[in-house]
Structures are given as C-alpha cells and as structure tokens.
Amino acid sequence: RTANQVQWKWVVSVCFIFSLVIIGLGILKLNNFMTLSIFIGVVMAANFAFGFLWPAINALLNYFIPEELSRERATIMSFSSMVMESVMIVLFYPTAGTSGENTVIGWMIPASLLLSATLILNFLMQRYDRKMSEPLTLNPIFVENTEKMGTT
C-alpha cells in the first residue's frame, strides 16, 4: 500500500467518525439530553478532526493532480479552496438558523452531507483502486505468414 492509500483510509475514517459525532450531538439536542461537557467534548473533537482533514485533503488533491497539469497546480489548489469556502458559505444559514438557538441541530445538515459524500467517494475510490491494481491484459499480436517476414 502506498502512503496515499493509507492517508485516504484515515481521511475516510475521520470524516465518518466526525459526521456521526455531530449527528449524534444534534440528536441529543433534539431530545434535550445535551450537556455543556458533551458539547465541549464534541467541539474539541470536531476541531481536531477539521485540523487533520484540511491538510490531508489538500495533500491527497495534490497527489491526484497529473504530471501534465503540474504547471496549473496552484490554480487547481486555489479553485479547490474557493469551492470549499463557497460550500461553507452556502451551508452557513441552514446551519445557524435565524436565531442561532438551534445551531447544533443545524450542524446535522453538513454532517449528513459529509457522511454521504464520504460513503460515495470511498466507494468510488475503492473501485478506482481495484481498476488500477488489476494487471493489464495484453492482447498478443499475431503475425501472419511469419515465414515470409524475412523475405521481400
């Protein structure tokens, strides 16, 4: 296994756990079981996960930029950052709500999106890895009239 495959598994694991923890916190808030200590613990875990995910995703994106596009690497990385920030802005209002009173419940929306994206991308990456790890089947080239090849 390459380091990037191992890193991908870490990214998937952290995304999966991170989204489940946030969804669980939202469910606790809906049922009025959330305490301050649970909230602080989840926020600390979320910040830790986000601190790991952002550089790991950028490193993976950097790895998957083909050699032919290496001159445009900065543009691709900048575009990736812009798209990520745009998604965060779009999700800001539904996350916080109008008053911010039910912010924790609103966190379930991006956490659900993260969970869905993680499961879909993990499936696609596993399929890609299987496709890339299969040995190439080379079709043998048959030469007709091999006896005549040496003569003109």
C-alpha positions as semicolon CSV with decimal commas, in nm:
position;residue;x (nm);y (nm);z (nm)
1;R;0,000;0,000;0,000
2;T;0,116;0,345;-0,078
3;A;0,115;0,625;0,173
4;N;-0,171;0,794;-0,014
5;Q;-0,394;0,488;0,016
6;V;-0,330;0,479;0,389
7;Q;-0,393;0,852;0,410
8;W;-0,719;0,807;0,219
9;K;-0,833;0,547;0,472
10;W;-0,753;0,789;0,756
11;V;-0,947;1,067;0,584
12;V;-1,248;0,841;0,533
13;S;-1,234;0,719;0,893
14;V;-1,207;1,069;1,037
15;C;-1,489;1,200;0,813
16;F;-1,711;0,908;0,909
17;I;-1,650;0,943;1,283
18;F;-1,669;1,323;1,269
19;S;-2,004;1,323;1,091
20;L;-2,152;1,058;1,322
21;V;-2,042;1,253;1,632
22;I;-2,202;1,575;1,502
23;I;-2,522;1,392;1,403
24;G;-2,528;1,232;1,748
25;L;-2,488;1,574;1,910
26;G;-2,782;1,704;1,705
27;I;-2,995;1,408;1,812
28;L;-2,902;1,471;2,176
29;K;-3,006;1,837;2,134
30;L;-3,336;1,735;1,976
31;N;-3,408;1,510;2,274
32;N;-3,283;1,771;2,527
33;F;-3,004;1,544;2,656
34;M;-2,712;1,766;2,562
35;T;-2,496;1,891;2,844
36;L;-2,221;2,150;2,840
37;S;-1,949;1,887;2,887
38;I;-2,077;1,682;2,592
39;F;-2,093;1,995;2,378
40;I;-1,737;2,100;2,470
41;G;-1,607;1,748;2,407
42;V;-1,771;1,728;2,063
43;V;-1,650;2,075;1,963
44;M;-1,294;1,984;2,066
45;A;-1,315;1,657;1,869
46;A;-1,459;1,843;1,569
47;N;-1,177;2,097;1,573
48;F;-0,921;1,819;1,598
49;A;-1,082;1,636;1,306
50;F;-1,101;1,953;1,096
51;G;-0,737;2,028;1,173
52;F;-0,646;1,686;1,037
53;L;-0,884;1,682;0,741
54;W;-0,797;2,011;0,573
55;P;-0,424;1,937;0,521
56;A;-0,490;1,570;0,444
57;I;-0,746;1,651;0,175
58;N;-0,512;1,910;0,024
59;A;-0,227;1,656;0,022
60;L;-0,447;1,398;-0,149
61;L;-0,568;1,652;-0,403
62;N;-0,208;1,749;-0,470
63;Y;-0,121;1,381;-0,525
64;F;-0,402;1,327;-0,777
65;I;-0,310;1,624;-0,997
66;P;-0,148;1,463;-1,301
67;E;0,205;1,547;-1,405
68;E;0,081;1,716;-1,724
69;L;-0,110;1,972;-1,516
70;S;0,168;2,041;-1,268
71;R;0,210;2,393;-1,405
72;E;-0,152;2,464;-1,309
73;R;-0,119;2,308;-0,963
74;A;-0,158;2,640;-0,779
75;T;-0,468;2,727;-0,981
76;I;-0,625;2,390;-0,910
77;M;-0,550;2,412;-0,539
78;S;-0,683;2,770;-0,528
79;F;-1,001;2,666;-0,707
80;S;-1,043;2,378;-0,462
81;S;-1,012;2,618;-0,170
82;M;-1,261;2,857;-0,330
83;V;-1,516;2,579;-0,383
84;M;-1,474;2,462;-0,024
85;E;-1,529;2,815;0,110
86;S;-1,833;2,858;-0,117
87;V;-1,987;2,539;0,019
88;M;-1,922;2,661;0,373
89;I;-2,096;2,994;0,297
90;V;-2,394;2,819;0,136
91;L;-2,431;2,591;0,439
92;F;-2,390;2,872;0,692
93;Y;-2,752;2,989;0,704
94;P;-2,916;2,646;0,732
95;T;-2,656;2,551;0,992
96;A;-2,701;2,851;1,219
97;G;-3,070;2,914;1,158
98;T;-3,230;3,253;1,203
99;S;-3,154;3,297;1,571
100;G;-2,870;3,054;1,632
101;E;-3,077;2,890;1,904
102;N;-3,082;2,554;1,732
103;T;-2,735;2,575;1,580
104;V;-2,643;2,225;1,695
105;I;-2,945;2,078;1,516
106;G;-2,843;2,274;1,205
107;W;-2,500;2,110;1,219
108;M;-2,671;1,786;1,123
109;I;-2,716;1,915;0,766
110;P;-2,347;1,950;0,677
111;A;-2,262;1,643;0,886
112;S;-2,514;1,440;0,684
113;L;-2,369;1,579;0,361
114;L;-2,019;1,488;0,481
115;L;-2,132;1,136;0,568
116;S;-2,300;1,092;0,229
117;A;-2,001;1,232;0,039
118;T;-1,762;1,014;0,239
119;L;-1,954;0,695;0,166
120;I;-1,991;0,776;-0,206
121;L;-1,629;0,885;-0,252
122;N;-1,500;0,584;-0,060
123;F;-1,697;0,354;-0,289
124;L;-1,562;0,534;-0,598
125;M;-1,203;0,532;-0,469
126;Q;-1,218;0,159;-0,390
127;R;-1,348;0,095;-0,739
128;Y;-1,070;0,311;-0,884
129;D;-0,805;0,128;-0,677
130;R;-0,935;-0,210;-0,792
131;K;-0,932;-0,093;-1,152
132;M;-0,577;0,042;-1,124
133;S;-0,442;-0,264;-0,941
134;E;-0,569;-0,513;-1,199
135;P;-0,291;-0,638;-1,424
136;L;-0,315;-0,513;-1,777
137;T;-0,427;-0,779;-2,018
138;L;-0,211;-0,751;-2,323
139;N;-0,355;-0,893;-2,639
140;P;-0,095;-1,098;-2,819
141;I;-0,006;-0,972;-3,162
142;F;-0,031;-1,245;-3,418
143;V;0,185;-1,208;-3,724
144;E;0,055;-1,384;-4,027
145;N;0,298;-1,556;-4,254
146;T;0,594;-1,539;-4,020
147;E;0,796;-1,734;-4,272
148;K;0,771;-1,455;-4,526
149;M;0,877;-1,176;-4,290
150;G;1,244;-1,217;-4,364
151;T;1,194;-1,209;-4,739
152;T;1,093;-0,920;-4,960
